[in-house]
Short mmCIF file of C-alpha atoms in Angstrom, two decimals:
data_model
loop_
_atom_site.label_atom_id
_atom_site.label_comp_id
_atom_site.label_asym_id
_atom_site.label_seq_id
_atom_site.Cartn_x
_atom_site.Cartn_y
_atom_site.Cartn_z
CA UNK A 1 88.81 -89.21 14.69
CA UNK A 2 89.49 -91.15 17.89
CA UNK A 3 90.08 -94.45 16.12
CA UNK A 4 92.70 -96.84 17.48
CA UNK A 5 95.04 -99.04 15.40
CA UNK A 6 92.86 -101.97 16.55
CA UNK A 7 89.77 -100.22 15.10
CA UNK A 8 91.63 -99.79 11.83
CA UNK A 9 92.73 -103.44 11.74
CA UNK A 10 89.12 -104.57 12.31
CA UNK A 11 87.91 -102.21 9.57
CA UNK A 12 90.57 -103.41 7.12
CA UNK A 13 89.70 -107.08 7.74
CA UNK A 14 85.98 -106.29 7.22
CA UNK A 15 86.79 -104.53 3.94
CA UNK A 16 88.83 -107.54 2.80
CA UNK A 17 85.78 -109.80 3.33
CA UNK A 18 83.58 -107.26 1.52
CA UNK A 19 85.96 -107.18 -1.45
CA UNK A 20 85.81 -110.98 -1.72
CA UNK A 21 82.00 -110.97 -1.57
CA UNK A 22 81.87 -108.28 -4.26
CA UNK A 23 84.24 -110.21 -6.52
CA UNK A 24 81.98 -113.28 -6.28
CA UNK A 25 78.94 -111.10 -7.07
CA UNK A 26 80.60 -109.45 -10.09
CA UNK A 27 81.70 -112.82 -11.49
CA UNK A 28 78.00 -113.60 -11.91
CA UNK A 29 77.46 -110.49 -14.07
CA UNK A 30 78.34 -111.55 -17.60
CA UNK A 31 75.64 -110.06 -19.86
CA UNK A 32 76.45 -107.14 -22.13
CA UNK A 33 74.18 -105.40 -24.68
CA UNK A 34 72.51 -102.09 -25.38
CA UNK A 35 70.35 -101.05 -22.44
CA UNK A 36 66.95 -99.37 -22.42
CA UNK A 37 67.24 -96.73 -19.68
CA UNK A 38 64.39 -94.68 -18.19
CA UNK A 39 64.74 -91.60 -15.98
CA UNK A 40 61.43 -90.63 -14.40
CA UNK A 41 59.96 -89.08 -11.24
CA UNK A 42 59.24 -85.50 -10.15
CA UNK A 43 62.77 -84.77 -8.90
CA UNK A 44 65.42 -82.73 -10.68
CA UNK A 45 68.22 -84.36 -12.68
CA UNK A 46 66.52 -86.66 -15.20
CA UNK A 47 67.86 -84.83 -18.25
CA UNK A 48 71.17 -83.69 -16.77
CA UNK A 49 71.90 -87.30 -15.79
CA UNK A 50 71.29 -88.35 -19.40
CA UNK A 51 73.65 -85.59 -20.56
CA UNK A 52 76.24 -86.92 -18.10
CA UNK A 53 75.96 -90.37 -19.71
CA UNK A 54 76.41 -88.67 -23.08
CA UNK A 55 79.69 -87.20 -21.78
CA UNK A 56 80.79 -90.63 -20.53
CA UNK A 57 80.03 -92.16 -23.92
CA UNK A 58 81.83 -89.37 -25.80
CA UNK A 59 84.83 -89.98 -23.54
CA UNK A 60 84.89 -93.54 -24.87
CA UNK A 61 84.63 -92.36 -28.46
CA UNK A 62 81.02 -93.54 -28.78
CA UNK A 63 78.68 -91.60 -31.08
CA UNK A 64 75.73 -89.97 -29.32
CA UNK A 65 72.45 -88.49 -30.53
CA UNK A 66 70.18 -86.38 -28.32
CA UNK A 67 66.66 -85.44 -29.36
CA UNK A 68 64.59 -83.13 -27.17
CA UNK A 69 60.83 -83.55 -27.34
CA UNK A 70 60.00 -80.43 -25.35
CA UNK A 71 61.63 -77.19 -26.36
CA UNK A 72 62.09 -74.94 -23.33
CA UNK A 73 61.40 -71.21 -23.39
CA UNK A 74 65.04 -70.35 -23.00
CA UNK A 75 68.40 -71.22 -24.52
CA UNK A 76 70.07 -73.98 -22.50
CA UNK A 77 73.68 -74.43 -21.46
CA UNK A 78 73.78 -78.03 -22.66
CA UNK A 79 72.61 -76.90 -26.10
CA UNK A 80 75.26 -74.17 -26.31
CA UNK A 81 77.89 -76.69 -25.20
CA UNK A 82 76.89 -79.66 -27.35
CA UNK A 83 76.29 -77.55 -30.46
CA UNK A 84 79.87 -76.35 -30.15
CA UNK A 85 80.99 -79.98 -30.68
CA UNK A 86 79.09 -81.11 -33.78
CA UNK A 87 81.75 -83.75 -34.44
CA UNK A 88 81.01 -85.32 -31.05
CA UNK A 89 77.29 -85.69 -31.18
CA UNK A 90 74.01 -84.75 -32.81
CA UNK A 91 71.82 -82.50 -30.72
CA UNK A 92 68.35 -81.82 -32.07
CA UNK A 93 65.41 -79.97 -30.54
CA UNK A 94 62.28 -81.01 -32.41
CA UNK A 95 59.46 -80.58 -29.92
CA UNK A 96 57.36 -77.47 -29.65
CA UNK A 97 57.27 -75.50 -26.40
CA UNK A 98 55.58 -76.84 -23.29
CA UNK A 99 51.92 -77.64 -23.94
CA UNK A 100 50.86 -74.73 -21.73
CA UNK A 101 52.97 -72.44 -23.95
CA UNK A 102 51.90 -73.68 -27.36
CA UNK A 103 48.25 -74.00 -26.29
CA UNK A 104 47.79 -75.85 -29.56
CA UNK A 105 47.08 -79.58 -29.25
CA UNK A 106 47.13 -80.22 -33.00
CA UNK A 107 50.55 -78.56 -33.31
CA UNK A 108 51.86 -80.57 -30.31
CA UNK A 109 50.71 -83.83 -31.92
CA UNK A 110 52.33 -82.97 -35.27
CA UNK A 111 55.61 -81.98 -33.58
CA UNK A 112 55.69 -85.18 -31.47
CA UNK A 113 55.05 -87.29 -34.57
CA UNK A 114 57.91 -85.62 -36.47
CA UNK A 115 60.22 -86.06 -33.45
CA UNK A 116 59.31 -89.76 -33.13
CA UNK A 117 60.01 -90.41 -36.82
CA UNK A 118 63.43 -88.78 -36.31
CA UNK A 119 63.97 -90.81 -33.13
CA UNK A 120 63.36 -94.08 -34.97
CA UNK A 121 65.92 -93.09 -37.62
CA UNK A 122 68.48 -92.36 -34.86
CA UNK A 123 67.79 -95.69 -33.15
CA UNK A 124 68.17 -97.57 -36.43
CA UNK A 125 71.30 -95.63 -37.48
CA UNK A 126 74.24 -98.07 -37.10
CA UNK A 127 76.60 -95.10 -36.64
CA UNK A 128 74.98 -94.10 -33.33
CA UNK A 129 75.88 -95.89 -30.07
CA UNK A 130 73.73 -93.96 -27.59
CA UNK A 131 70.36 -92.31 -28.23
CA UNK A 132 68.82 -89.94 -25.67
CA UNK A 133 65.13 -89.13 -26.13
CA UNK A 134 64.68 -86.25 -23.71
CA UNK A 135 61.14 -85.77 -22.30
CA UNK A 136 59.65 -88.51 -24.49
CA UNK A 137 57.83 -89.74 -21.35
CA UNK A 138 55.80 -86.51 -21.30
CA UNK A 139 54.34 -86.92 -24.78
CA UNK A 140 53.60 -90.61 -24.08
CA UNK A 141 51.90 -89.70 -20.80
CA UNK A 142 49.77 -87.05 -22.52
CA UNK A 143 48.90 -89.30 -25.50
CA UNK A 144 50.54 -86.74 -27.79
CA UNK A 145 52.08 -89.87 -29.31
CA UNK A 146 50.33 -93.28 -29.29
CA UNK A 147 52.45 -95.10 -26.69
CA UNK A 148 51.53 -98.60 -27.97
CA UNK A 149 53.24 -97.72 -31.26
CA UNK A 150 56.36 -96.42 -29.47
CA UNK A 151 56.55 -99.45 -27.15
CA UNK A 152 56.14 -101.88 -30.06
CA UNK A 153 59.10 -100.25 -31.80
CA UNK A 154 61.24 -100.23 -28.64
CA UNK A 155 60.42 -103.90 -28.01
CA UNK A 156 62.11 -104.75 -31.33
CA UNK A 157 64.90 -102.19 -30.98
CA UNK A 158 68.47 -103.03 -32.04
CA UNK A 159 70.33 -104.26 -28.94
CA UNK A 160 73.62 -102.79 -30.18
CA UNK A 161 73.15 -99.36 -28.58
CA UNK A 162 71.91 -97.75 -25.37
CA UNK A 163 68.68 -95.74 -25.40
CA UNK A 164 67.79 -93.35 -22.56
CA UNK A 165 64.26 -91.95 -22.24
CA UNK A 166 63.60 -89.14 -19.75
CA UNK A 167 60.61 -87.31 -18.33
CA UNK A 168 58.15 -87.59 -15.46
CA UNK A 169 55.17 -89.90 -15.59
CA UNK A 170 56.83 -92.80 -17.44
CA UNK A 171 54.30 -95.41 -18.66
CA UNK A 172 54.33 -98.60 -16.53
CA UNK A 173 54.60 -100.61 -19.76
CA UNK A 174 57.84 -98.74 -20.55
CA UNK A 175 59.24 -99.40 -17.06
CA UNK A 176 58.45 -103.10 -17.54
CA UNK A 177 60.39 -103.12 -20.82
CA UNK A 178 63.38 -101.12 -19.51
CA UNK A 179 66.68 -102.58 -18.24
CA UNK A 180 67.56 -99.62 -15.99
CA UNK A 181 65.04 -97.37 -14.26
CA UNK A 182 65.83 -94.56 -11.83
CA UNK A 183 63.07 -92.66 -10.05
CA UNK A 184 64.21 -89.10 -9.34
CA UNK A 185 62.50 -88.07 -6.13
CA UNK A 186 62.15 -84.41 -5.20
CA UNK A 187 63.23 -83.98 -1.58
CA UNK A 188 63.85 -80.23 -1.67
CA UNK A 189 63.68 -77.79 -4.59
CA UNK A 190 64.89 -74.17 -4.60
CA UNK A 191 61.61 -73.09 -6.26
CA UNK A 192 59.91 -73.89 -2.94
CA UNK A 193 62.20 -71.36 -1.26
CA UNK A 194 61.45 -68.69 -3.87
CA UNK A 195 64.54 -69.17 -6.03
CA UNK A 196 64.21 -68.55 -9.75
CA UNK A 197 65.62 -71.04 -12.26
CA UNK A 198 69.38 -70.51 -12.48
CA UNK A 199 72.02 -71.03 -15.16
CA UNK A 200 73.95 -74.27 -14.89
CA UNK A 201 71.35 -75.81 -12.59
CA UNK A 202 67.93 -75.68 -14.25
CA UNK A 203 69.00 -74.72 -17.78
CA UNK B 1 44.41 -90.34 -31.85
CA UNK B 2 40.61 -90.09 -32.03
CA UNK B 3 40.51 -86.53 -30.73
CA UNK B 4 37.93 -84.10 -32.10
CA UNK B 5 38.46 -80.38 -32.79
CA UNK B 6 36.28 -79.79 -29.69
CA UNK B 7 38.66 -81.91 -27.59
CA UNK B 8 41.54 -79.81 -28.90
CA UNK B 9 39.76 -76.52 -28.15
CA UNK B 10 39.08 -77.68 -24.57
CA UNK B 11 42.72 -78.75 -24.19
CA UNK B 12 44.02 -75.45 -25.56
CA UNK B 13 41.82 -73.41 -23.19
CA UNK B 14 42.99 -75.55 -20.24
CA UNK B 15 46.62 -74.95 -21.25
CA UNK B 16 45.98 -71.19 -21.44
CA UNK B 17 44.73 -71.22 -17.82
CA UNK B 18 47.74 -73.34 -16.80
CA UNK B 19 50.14 -70.89 -18.46
CA UNK B 20 48.56 -68.01 -16.51
CA UNK B 21 48.83 -69.91 -13.22
CA UNK B 22 52.47 -70.72 -13.94
CA UNK B 23 53.27 -67.10 -14.75
CA UNK B 24 51.81 -66.01 -11.38
CA UNK B 25 53.86 -68.73 -9.65
CA UNK B 26 57.09 -67.75 -11.40
CA UNK B 27 56.59 -64.07 -10.56
CA UNK B 28 56.95 -65.06 -6.90
CA UNK B 29 60.39 -66.63 -7.55
CA UNK B 30 62.87 -63.77 -7.28
CA UNK B 31 65.82 -65.14 -5.26
CA UNK B 32 69.12 -65.87 -6.98
CA UNK B 33 72.40 -67.07 -5.43
CA UNK B 34 74.76 -70.01 -5.40
CA UNK B 35 72.90 -73.20 -4.46
CA UNK B 36 74.03 -76.09 -2.29
CA UNK B 37 72.89 -79.18 -4.18
CA UNK B 38 72.85 -82.77 -2.88
CA UNK B 39 72.38 -85.93 -4.96
CA UNK B 40 71.78 -88.97 -2.78
CA UNK B 41 69.95 -92.31 -2.70
CA UNK B 42 70.79 -95.81 -3.92
CA UNK B 43 69.70 -95.25 -7.52
CA UNK B 44 71.96 -94.66 -10.51
CA UNK B 45 72.65 -91.17 -11.88
CA UNK B 46 73.90 -89.11 -8.92
CA UNK B 47 77.30 -88.41 -10.45
CA UNK B 48 76.23 -88.35 -14.12
CA UNK B 49 73.57 -85.78 -13.23
CA UNK B 50 76.27 -83.60 -11.64
CA UNK B 51 78.38 -83.98 -14.80
CA UNK B 52 75.33 -82.90 -16.82
CA UNK B 53 75.10 -79.72 -14.73
CA UNK B 54 78.81 -79.18 -15.38
CA UNK B 55 78.06 -79.30 -19.11
CA UNK B 56 75.21 -76.81 -18.69
CA UNK B 57 77.50 -74.46 -16.77
CA UNK B 58 80.29 -74.80 -19.33
CA UNK B 59 77.74 -73.96 -22.03
CA UNK B 60 77.18 -70.65 -20.22
CA UNK B 61 80.90 -70.00 -19.97
CA UNK B 62 80.98 -70.70 -16.23
CA UNK B 63 84.15 -72.19 -14.74
CA UNK B 64 83.69 -75.63 -13.21
CA UNK B 65 85.78 -77.76 -10.84
CA UNK B 66 85.11 -81.44 -10.20
CA UNK B 67 86.80 -83.35 -7.40
CA UNK B 68 86.21 -87.08 -7.01
CA UNK B 69 86.52 -88.49 -3.50
CA UNK B 70 86.38 -92.13 -4.53
CA UNK B 71 88.66 -93.27 -7.32
CA UNK B 72 87.04 -96.14 -9.23
CA UNK B 73 88.96 -99.21 -10.33
CA UNK B 74 88.68 -98.28 -13.98
CA UNK B 75 89.26 -95.34 -16.26
CA UNK B 76 85.99 -93.42 -16.77
CA UNK B 77 84.51 -91.84 -19.88
CA UNK B 78 83.82 -88.56 -18.11
CA UNK B 79 87.45 -88.36 -17.06
CA UNK B 80 88.70 -89.01 -20.62
CA UNK B 81 86.27 -86.40 -21.91
CA UNK B 82 86.83 -83.68 -19.34
CA UNK B 83 90.60 -84.09 -19.29
CA UNK B 84 90.55 -83.39 -23.03
CA UNK B 85 89.16 -79.91 -22.23
CA UNK B 86 91.51 -78.54 -19.57
CA UNK B 87 90.54 -75.00 -20.54
CA UNK B 88 86.91 -75.75 -19.71
CA UNK B 89 87.22 -77.22 -16.26
CA UNK B 90 89.41 -78.72 -13.59
CA UNK B 91 88.90 -82.42 -13.05
CA UNK B 92 90.75 -83.97 -10.11
CA UNK B 93 90.60 -87.46 -8.66
CA UNK B 94 92.04 -87.32 -5.17
CA UNK B 95 90.35 -90.14 -3.30
CA UNK B 96 91.81 -93.60 -2.94
CA UNK B 97 89.95 -96.62 -4.30
CA UNK B 98 86.76 -97.87 -2.68
CA UNK B 99 87.31 -98.73 0.99
CA UNK B 100 86.90 -102.43 0.20
CA UNK B 101 89.71 -102.10 -2.34
CA UNK B 102 92.20 -100.11 -0.27
CA UNK B 103 91.48 -102.12 2.90
CA UNK B 104 93.49 -99.44 4.64
CA UNK B 105 91.49 -97.15 6.93
CA UNK B 106 94.45 -94.90 7.80
CA UNK B 107 95.17 -94.35 4.09
CA UNK B 108 91.47 -93.61 3.40
CA UNK B 109 91.43 -91.00 6.17
CA UNK B 110 94.59 -89.30 4.89
CA UNK B 111 93.27 -89.25 1.31
CA UNK B 112 89.88 -87.82 2.38
CA UNK B 113 91.64 -85.11 4.40
CA UNK B 114 93.79 -84.10 1.43
CA UNK B 115 90.73 -84.07 -0.84
CA UNK B 116 88.77 -81.90 1.61
CA UNK B 117 91.59 -79.36 1.88
CA UNK B 118 91.58 -79.18 -1.93
CA UNK B 119 87.78 -78.88 -1.97
CA UNK B 120 87.87 -75.90 0.37
CA UNK B 121 90.40 -74.17 -1.91
CA UNK B 122 88.10 -74.76 -4.92
CA UNK B 123 85.07 -73.42 -3.04
CA UNK B 124 87.00 -70.31 -1.97
CA UNK B 125 88.52 -69.75 -5.44
CA UNK B 126 86.71 -66.71 -6.92
CA UNK B 127 87.52 -68.02 -10.43
CA UNK B 128 85.28 -71.06 -10.01
CA UNK B 129 81.49 -70.82 -10.47
CA UNK B 130 80.47 -74.44 -9.89
CA UNK B 131 82.15 -76.99 -7.61
CA UNK B 132 81.21 -80.68 -7.78
CA UNK B 133 82.37 -82.85 -4.85
CA UNK B 134 81.69 -86.33 -6.19
CA UNK B 135 81.04 -89.05 -3.55
CA UNK B 136 81.78 -86.70 -0.63
CA UNK B 137 78.64 -88.13 1.04
CA UNK B 138 80.35 -91.52 1.29
CA UNK B 139 83.33 -90.29 3.30
CA UNK B 140 81.02 -88.23 5.54
CA UNK B 141 78.75 -91.26 6.11
CA UNK B 142 81.76 -93.45 7.00
CA UNK B 143 83.35 -90.80 9.26
CA UNK B 144 86.41 -90.85 7.02
CA UNK B 145 86.09 -87.07 7.36
CA UNK B 146 84.61 -85.38 10.46
CA UNK B 147 81.25 -84.22 9.06
CA UNK B 148 80.78 -81.48 11.68
CA UNK B 149 83.88 -79.77 10.29
CA UNK B 150 82.64 -80.07 6.69
CA UNK B 151 79.16 -78.81 7.56
CA UNK B 152 80.55 -75.84 9.50
CA UNK B 153 82.57 -74.83 6.44
CA UNK B 154 79.61 -75.29 4.07
CA UNK B 155 77.37 -73.24 6.39
CA UNK B 156 79.71 -70.25 5.84
CA UNK B 157 80.36 -70.97 2.15
CA UNK B 158 80.51 -68.14 -0.40
CA UNK B 159 77.04 -67.77 -1.94
CA UNK B 160 78.49 -66.71 -5.30
CA UNK B 161 78.78 -70.24 -6.71
CA UNK B 162 76.89 -73.52 -6.90
CA UNK B 163 78.19 -76.56 -5.01
CA UNK B 164 76.96 -80.09 -5.78
CA UNK B 165 77.71 -82.98 -3.40
CA UNK B 166 76.96 -86.53 -4.53
CA UNK B 167 76.90 -89.99 -2.99
CA UNK B 168 74.50 -92.30 -1.17
CA UNK B 169 73.80 -91.96 2.51
CA UNK B 170 73.87 -88.14 2.72
CA UNK B 171 73.94 -86.85 6.32
CA UNK B 172 70.54 -85.46 7.44
CA UNK B 173 72.36 -82.32 8.65
CA UNK B 174 73.62 -81.78 5.08
CA UNK B 175 70.12 -82.26 3.63
CA UNK B 176 68.83 -79.66 6.10
CA UNK B 177 71.48 -77.18 4.93
CA UNK B 178 71.01 -77.85 1.18
CA UNK B 179 68.88 -75.78 -1.21
CA UNK B 180 68.24 -78.60 -3.69
CA UNK B 181 68.08 -82.29 -2.82
CA UNK B 182 67.24 -85.13 -5.18
CA UNK B 183 66.86 -88.71 -3.95
CA UNK B 184 67.86 -91.14 -6.71
CA UNK B 185 65.71 -94.21 -6.19
CA UNK B 186 66.70 -97.54 -7.73
CA UNK B 187 63.64 -99.02 -9.44
CA UNK B 188 65.44 -101.46 -11.73
CA UNK B 189 69.18 -102.00 -12.25
CA UNK B 190 70.82 -104.11 -14.97
CA UNK B 191 73.09 -105.72 -12.36
CA UNK B 192 70.00 -107.48 -11.04
CA UNK B 193 69.52 -109.05 -14.48
CA UNK B 194 73.15 -110.17 -14.65
CA UNK B 195 74.48 -107.34 -16.79
CA UNK B 196 78.05 -106.21 -16.20
CA UNK B 197 78.92 -102.52 -15.87
CA UNK B 198 78.99 -101.00 -19.36
CA UNK B 199 80.82 -98.09 -20.99
CA UNK B 200 78.83 -94.89 -21.23
CA UNK B 201 76.34 -96.06 -18.61
CA UNK B 202 78.20 -97.02 -15.43
CA UNK B 203 81.63 -95.58 -16.27
#
């Protein structure tokens, strides 16, 4: 770097002003309650980001429950890891395979219904501080579950815990209800370059 | 759902065709090697998604190293969690505070240099399968590290491990080099509604 002491002094003064502006901004942020979080979009990372929040919560001693609505073909690393720590969190896979694998609409609908009933119990369980409903967006998008029913329940959810819903194609009504929404945009994916799904990254 | 058996039969046949198309697509994906992964954008989830991939990798018995370039003001849940499992992964925080907190450009530059030297050692360590360089994009964007030097090293990286670099404002040259890039777009953030940062979500 060809930065002079004068450059550094200017930078440091600018950072001091930025710190003051940030402090004023943060002083206006006073609300605190359970958040409804939605991860959607076609990019990679929607589920792994939810798992990262699970780790954060576990680090704070919060109780976490994860329910997966779509069971992948293969064993996953997160499942192997989380199932090794049953005291830390509940990890349940209740969905059937991807719809193109089951090829059985009636079975998909029954599995989604059973998973939603379980999800409601987790959300209402006072022991649980963070509920992750992985790929719920998919079954709402495909009408495998009636989304009006799900949204009505979420509208009256207990505000004492965080809920994170993942999956592409989130319903606009869900985005409107949510407190935190991130759109995961796919800029570049190894599949495009002919890479197969790899351990630690895709599963 | 007011779906008839005929609707279901049509759906199931469509899914069968989709499964066949997907199988043909997957047969073309044969490459396998360590990926260079970049999480960027202004949305939330760049770091937590990397932590989620760490969990996946740990579930497969892979060795993981995480180095944080920007030390937050507060203790984080992921740090408490990961530090409780020293056998599972290395978790190091080498950066100074945010630039607006340190207000000391020379100190930021020295800290980024030390962190980069450590990062190179992690990337070259044959024991480590997955290296996460959290917020490296920030110091590259701000020229706190010379990005040409970092990119030259990454161009010749060992292809035996995955590397994930997070932080907003990723250099276009880094995106060009990467195998997997996700842009985290902020659709809705609780800060906007006056919420303060909360445990398990932001830290």
